[in-house]
PDB file of C-alpha atoms in Angstrom:
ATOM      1  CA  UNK A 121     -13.901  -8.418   5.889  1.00 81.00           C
ATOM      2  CA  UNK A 122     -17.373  -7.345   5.496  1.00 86.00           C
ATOM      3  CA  UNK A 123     -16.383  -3.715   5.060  1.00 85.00           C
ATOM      4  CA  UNK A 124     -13.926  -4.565   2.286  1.00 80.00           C
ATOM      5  CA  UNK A 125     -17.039  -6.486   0.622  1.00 85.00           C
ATOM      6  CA  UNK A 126     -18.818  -3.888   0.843  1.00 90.00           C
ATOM      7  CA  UNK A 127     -16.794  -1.670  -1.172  1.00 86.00           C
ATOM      8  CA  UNK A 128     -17.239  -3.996  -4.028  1.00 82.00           C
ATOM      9  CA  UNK A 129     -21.087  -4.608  -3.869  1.00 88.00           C
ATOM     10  CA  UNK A 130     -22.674  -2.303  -1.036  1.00 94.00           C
ATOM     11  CA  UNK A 131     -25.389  -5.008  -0.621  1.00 93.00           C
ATOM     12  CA  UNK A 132     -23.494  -7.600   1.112  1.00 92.00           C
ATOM     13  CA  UNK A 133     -24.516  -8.258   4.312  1.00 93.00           C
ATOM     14  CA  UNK A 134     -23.395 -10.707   7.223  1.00 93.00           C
ATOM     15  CA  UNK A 135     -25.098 -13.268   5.688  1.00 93.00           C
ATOM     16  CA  UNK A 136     -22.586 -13.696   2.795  1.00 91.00           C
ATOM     17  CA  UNK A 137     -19.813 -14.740   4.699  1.00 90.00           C
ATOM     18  CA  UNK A 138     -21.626 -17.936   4.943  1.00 92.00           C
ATOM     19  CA  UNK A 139     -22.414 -18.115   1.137  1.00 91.00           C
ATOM     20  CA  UNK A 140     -19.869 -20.410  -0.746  1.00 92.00           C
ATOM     21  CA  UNK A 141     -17.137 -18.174  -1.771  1.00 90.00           C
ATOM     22  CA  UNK A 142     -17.792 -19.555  -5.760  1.00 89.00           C
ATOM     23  CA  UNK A 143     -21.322 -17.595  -5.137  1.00 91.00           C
ATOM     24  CA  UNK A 144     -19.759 -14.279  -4.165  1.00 89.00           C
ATOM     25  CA  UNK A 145     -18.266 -13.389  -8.345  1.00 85.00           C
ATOM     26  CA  UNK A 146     -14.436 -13.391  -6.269  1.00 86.00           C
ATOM     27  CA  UNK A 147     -11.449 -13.886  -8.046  1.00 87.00           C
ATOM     28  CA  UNK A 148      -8.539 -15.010  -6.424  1.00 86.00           C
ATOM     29  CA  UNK A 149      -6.626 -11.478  -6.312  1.00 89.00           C
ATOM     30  CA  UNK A 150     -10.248 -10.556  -3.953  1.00 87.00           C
ATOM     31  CA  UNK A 151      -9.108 -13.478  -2.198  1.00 88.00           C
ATOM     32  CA  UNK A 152      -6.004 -12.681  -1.432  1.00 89.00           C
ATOM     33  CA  UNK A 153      -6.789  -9.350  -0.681  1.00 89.00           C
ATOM     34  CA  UNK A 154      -9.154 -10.105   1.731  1.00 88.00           C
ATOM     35  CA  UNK A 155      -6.897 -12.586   2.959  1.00 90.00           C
ATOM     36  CA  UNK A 156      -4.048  -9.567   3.463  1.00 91.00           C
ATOM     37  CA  UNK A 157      -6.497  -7.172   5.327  1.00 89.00           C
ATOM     38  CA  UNK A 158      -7.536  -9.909   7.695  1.00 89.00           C
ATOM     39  CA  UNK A 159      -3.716 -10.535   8.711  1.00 92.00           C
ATOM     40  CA  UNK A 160      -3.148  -6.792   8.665  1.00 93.00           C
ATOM     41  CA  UNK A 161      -5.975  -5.941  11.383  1.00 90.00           C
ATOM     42  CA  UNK A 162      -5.249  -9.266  13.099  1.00 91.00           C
ATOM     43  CA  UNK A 163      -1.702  -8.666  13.257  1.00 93.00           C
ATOM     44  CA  UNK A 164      -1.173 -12.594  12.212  1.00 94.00           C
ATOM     45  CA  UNK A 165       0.698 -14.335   9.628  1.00 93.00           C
ATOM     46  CA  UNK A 166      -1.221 -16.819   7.861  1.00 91.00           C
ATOM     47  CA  UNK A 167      -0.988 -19.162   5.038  1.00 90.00           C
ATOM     48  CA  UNK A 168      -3.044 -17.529   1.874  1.00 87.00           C
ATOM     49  CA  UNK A 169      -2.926 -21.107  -0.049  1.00 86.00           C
ATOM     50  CA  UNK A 170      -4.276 -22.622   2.794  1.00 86.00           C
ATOM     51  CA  UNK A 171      -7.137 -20.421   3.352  1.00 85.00           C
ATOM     52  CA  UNK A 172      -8.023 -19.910   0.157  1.00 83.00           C
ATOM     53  CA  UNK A 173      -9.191 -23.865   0.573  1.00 87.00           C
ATOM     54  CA  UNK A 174     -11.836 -23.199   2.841  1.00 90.00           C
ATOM     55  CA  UNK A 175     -15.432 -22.884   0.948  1.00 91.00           C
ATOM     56  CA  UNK A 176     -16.966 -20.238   3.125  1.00 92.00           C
ATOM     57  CA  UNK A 177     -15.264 -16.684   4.029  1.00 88.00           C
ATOM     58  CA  UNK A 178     -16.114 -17.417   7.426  1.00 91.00           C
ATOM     59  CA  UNK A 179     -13.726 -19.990   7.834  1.00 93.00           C
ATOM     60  CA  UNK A 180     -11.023 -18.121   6.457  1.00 89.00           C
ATOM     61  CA  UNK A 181     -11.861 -15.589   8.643  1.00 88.00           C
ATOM     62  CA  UNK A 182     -12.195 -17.888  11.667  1.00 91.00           C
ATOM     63  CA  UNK A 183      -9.055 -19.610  11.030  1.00 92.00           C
ATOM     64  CA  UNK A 184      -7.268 -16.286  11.098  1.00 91.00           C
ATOM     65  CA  UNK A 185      -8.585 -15.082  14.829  1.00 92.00           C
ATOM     66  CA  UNK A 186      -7.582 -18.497  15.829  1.00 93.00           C
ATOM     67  CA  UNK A 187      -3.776 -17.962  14.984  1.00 91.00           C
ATOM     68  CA  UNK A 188      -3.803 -14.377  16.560  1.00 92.00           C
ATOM     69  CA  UNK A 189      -5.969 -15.758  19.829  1.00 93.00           C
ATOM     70  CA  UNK A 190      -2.685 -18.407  20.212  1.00 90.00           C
ATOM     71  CA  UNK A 191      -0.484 -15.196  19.932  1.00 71.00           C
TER      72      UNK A 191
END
């Protein structure tokens, strides 16, 4: 996720997956990119309207390893 950021704004660091995702100027296409990728590398299927709830990218992201760690 991070990477993908990164290609947008090389400055982001770890630290802004913890930042409100209203602080990080994403739209919700970046969203549901990021969203995408995530499932892609994680091999998971996931809900995008449901993740898109959660304030912080890290949850989003967390949420998604939990689905692929239950297989």
């Amino acid at each position: 996720m991070l990477t993908r950021l990164r290609r947008r704004d090389p400055s982001m660091s770890p630290a802004d997956l913890a930042r409100p995702v209203a602080e990080l100027d994403l739209d919700s296409l970046d969203l549901v990119e990021l969203h995408q990728q995530l499932e892609s590398e994680l091999q998971v299927k996931g809900d995008p309207r449901q993740t898109s709830g959660f304030a912080l990218l890290r949850d989003s992201s967390a949420h998604l390893v939990t689905l692929a760690s239950r297989g």
